[in-house]
Amino acid sequence: MTAERVNPPELAPPTGFSHAVVATGSKVVFLAGQTALDADGKITGDTLAEQFERALANLLTALCAAGGTPADLARVTVYATDVAAYRAQARELGRLWRAAAGRDYPAMAVVQVVRLWDETALVELDGFAVLP
């Protein structure tokens, strides 16, 4: 994939995301929502950071299995049950993102939800990628 990250100077500087991503490739991979489920279907981690790290790992595992890499991510949506807690931990979550996915940020959004499919889940990530 070729990806052009677009961050117009008229908008606030992005932190941990890109305002727009122009992706050119031949294969689009849609990634289902991933929570902190382990291989046995149990939510792991008690904290938002622990669950975010596992949910991101699960998303990247699905992407890798489809032939992609973190740099191929064009869009990711984060669903959090507590956006205030997410914002308070943004620095740590950003560190976890960079360690797993690097600094080629996709277009992103964070949305607060009442609850997720698994009642103990605190965060879920979904998105899509464009592969060469």
mmCIF file of C-alpha atoms in Angstrom, residues 35-130:
data_model
loop_
_atom_site.group_PDB
_atom_site.id
_atom_site.type_symbol
_atom_site.label_atom_id
_atom_site.label_comp_id
_atom_site.label_asym_id
_atom_site.label_seq_id
_atom_site.Cartn_x
_atom_site.Cartn_y
_atom_site.Cartn_z
ATOM 1 C CA THR A 35 -11.436 -6.784 22.535
ATOM 2 C CA ALA A 36 -8.991 -8.243 25.047
ATOM 3 C CA LEU A 37 -10.166 -11.806 24.435
ATOM 4 C CA ASP A 38 -7.601 -14.546 24.859
ATOM 5 C CA ALA A 39 -7.574 -17.736 22.751
ATOM 6 C CA ASP A 40 -10.110 -19.297 25.164
ATOM 7 C CA GLY A 41 -12.591 -16.445 24.671
ATOM 8 C CA LYS A 42 -12.003 -14.824 28.072
ATOM 9 C CA ILE A 43 -11.351 -11.114 28.584
ATOM 10 C CA THR A 44 -7.857 -10.589 29.977
ATOM 11 C CA GLY A 45 -6.568 -7.596 31.897
ATOM 12 C CA ASP A 46 -8.205 -5.567 34.615
ATOM 13 C CA THR A 47 -7.087 -2.127 33.476
ATOM 14 C CA LEU A 48 -7.834 -0.121 30.367
ATOM 15 C CA ALA A 49 -4.155 -0.178 29.365
ATOM 16 C CA GLU A 50 -3.916 -3.965 29.735
ATOM 17 C CA GLN A 51 -7.085 -4.479 27.718
ATOM 18 C CA PHE A 52 -6.055 -1.934 25.075
ATOM 19 C CA GLU A 53 -2.722 -3.686 24.592
ATOM 20 C CA ARG A 54 -4.423 -7.072 24.113
ATOM 21 C CA ALA A 55 -7.182 -5.695 21.869
ATOM 22 C CA LEU A 56 -4.566 -4.010 19.667
ATOM 23 C CA ALA A 57 -2.517 -7.210 19.561
ATOM 24 C CA ASN A 58 -5.640 -9.121 18.496
ATOM 25 C CA LEU A 59 -6.401 -6.549 15.767
ATOM 26 C CA LEU A 60 -2.834 -6.753 14.474
ATOM 27 C CA THR A 61 -2.906 -10.562 14.591
ATOM 28 C CA ALA A 62 -6.002 -10.567 12.370
ATOM 29 C CA LEU A 63 -4.363 -8.034 10.036
ATOM 30 C CA CYS A 64 -1.148 -10.058 9.830
ATOM 31 C CA ALA A 65 -3.121 -13.249 9.107
ATOM 32 C CA ALA A 66 -4.739 -11.403 6.189
ATOM 33 C CA GLY A 67 -1.306 -10.486 4.844
ATOM 34 C CA GLY A 68 -1.007 -6.949 6.195
ATOM 35 C CA THR A 69 1.218 -4.957 8.507
ATOM 36 C CA PRO A 70 0.450 -2.107 10.930
ATOM 37 C CA ALA A 71 1.635 0.385 8.266
ATOM 38 C CA ASP A 72 -1.274 -0.808 6.066
ATOM 39 C CA LEU A 73 -3.907 0.393 8.551
ATOM 40 C CA ALA A 74 -5.964 3.175 6.985
ATOM 41 C CA ARG A 75 -8.682 3.561 9.645
ATOM 42 C CA VAL A 76 -9.155 2.436 13.256
ATOM 43 C CA THR A 77 -12.081 3.155 15.551
ATOM 44 C CA VAL A 78 -11.662 2.780 19.296
ATOM 45 C CA TYR A 79 -14.795 2.093 21.328
ATOM 46 C CA ALA A 80 -14.259 2.851 25.015
ATOM 47 C CA THR A 81 -16.665 2.454 27.903
ATOM 48 C CA ASP A 82 -15.086 5.483 29.616
ATOM 49 C CA VAL A 83 -13.625 8.196 27.385
ATOM 50 C CA ALA A 84 -12.490 10.231 30.406
ATOM 51 C CA ALA A 85 -10.361 7.290 31.551
ATOM 52 C CA TYR A 86 -9.103 6.832 27.974
ATOM 53 C CA ARG A 87 -8.056 10.495 27.803
ATOM 54 C CA ALA A 88 -6.423 10.305 31.230
ATOM 55 C CA GLN A 89 -4.334 7.346 30.058
ATOM 56 C CA ALA A 90 -3.722 8.617 26.521
ATOM 57 C CA ARG A 91 0.048 8.909 27.012
ATOM 58 C CA GLU A 92 0.347 5.257 28.124
ATOM 59 C CA LEU A 93 -2.039 4.058 25.402
ATOM 60 C CA GLY A 94 -0.006 5.967 22.829
ATOM 61 C CA ARG A 95 3.172 4.290 24.079
ATOM 62 C CA LEU A 96 1.500 0.884 23.743
ATOM 63 C CA TRP A 97 0.326 1.774 20.214
ATOM 64 C CA ARG A 98 3.806 2.871 19.105
ATOM 65 C CA ALA A 99 5.407 -0.275 20.560
ATOM 66 C CA ALA A 100 3.008 -2.533 18.645
ATOM 67 C CA ALA A 101 2.111 -0.558 15.510
ATOM 68 C CA GLY A 102 4.738 2.143 15.052
ATOM 69 C CA ARG A 103 4.252 5.805 14.218
ATOM 70 C CA ASP A 104 2.419 5.514 10.880
ATOM 71 C CA TYR A 105 -0.915 6.480 12.391
ATOM 72 C CA PRO A 106 -4.175 5.693 10.612
ATOM 73 C CA ALA A 107 -7.176 7.961 10.614
ATOM 74 C CA MET A 108 -8.762 7.298 14.011
ATOM 75 C CA ALA A 109 -11.765 8.043 16.176
ATOM 76 C CA VAL A 110 -12.518 7.287 19.813
ATOM 77 C CA VAL A 111 -16.172 6.737 20.681
ATOM 78 C CA GLN A 112 -17.686 6.220 24.120
ATOM 79 C CA VAL A 113 -20.182 3.380 24.339
ATOM 80 C CA VAL A 114 -22.465 2.245 27.149
ATOM 81 C CA ARG A 115 -21.040 -1.264 27.042
ATOM 82 C CA LEU A 116 -19.417 -3.742 24.719
ATOM 83 C CA TRP A 117 -20.457 -7.258 23.721
ATOM 84 C CA ASP A 118 -18.417 -8.747 26.557
ATOM 85 C CA GLU A 119 -19.594 -7.032 29.727
ATOM 86 C CA THR A 120 -16.110 -6.894 31.252
ATOM 87 C CA ALA A 121 -14.510 -5.398 28.132
ATOM 88 C CA LEU A 122 -13.379 -1.792 28.546
ATOM 89 C CA VAL A 123 -12.219 -1.179 24.981
ATOM 90 C CA GLU A 124 -12.671 -2.525 21.453
ATOM 91 C CA LEU A 125 -10.843 -1.664 18.226
ATOM 92 C CA ASP A 126 -11.908 -2.211 14.633
ATOM 93 C CA GLY A 127 -10.776 -0.813 11.323
ATOM 94 C CA PHE A 128 -9.637 -1.469 7.828
ATOM 95 C CA ALA A 129 -6.364 -1.699 5.969
ATOM 96 C CA VAL A 130 -5.346 -1.336 2.340
#
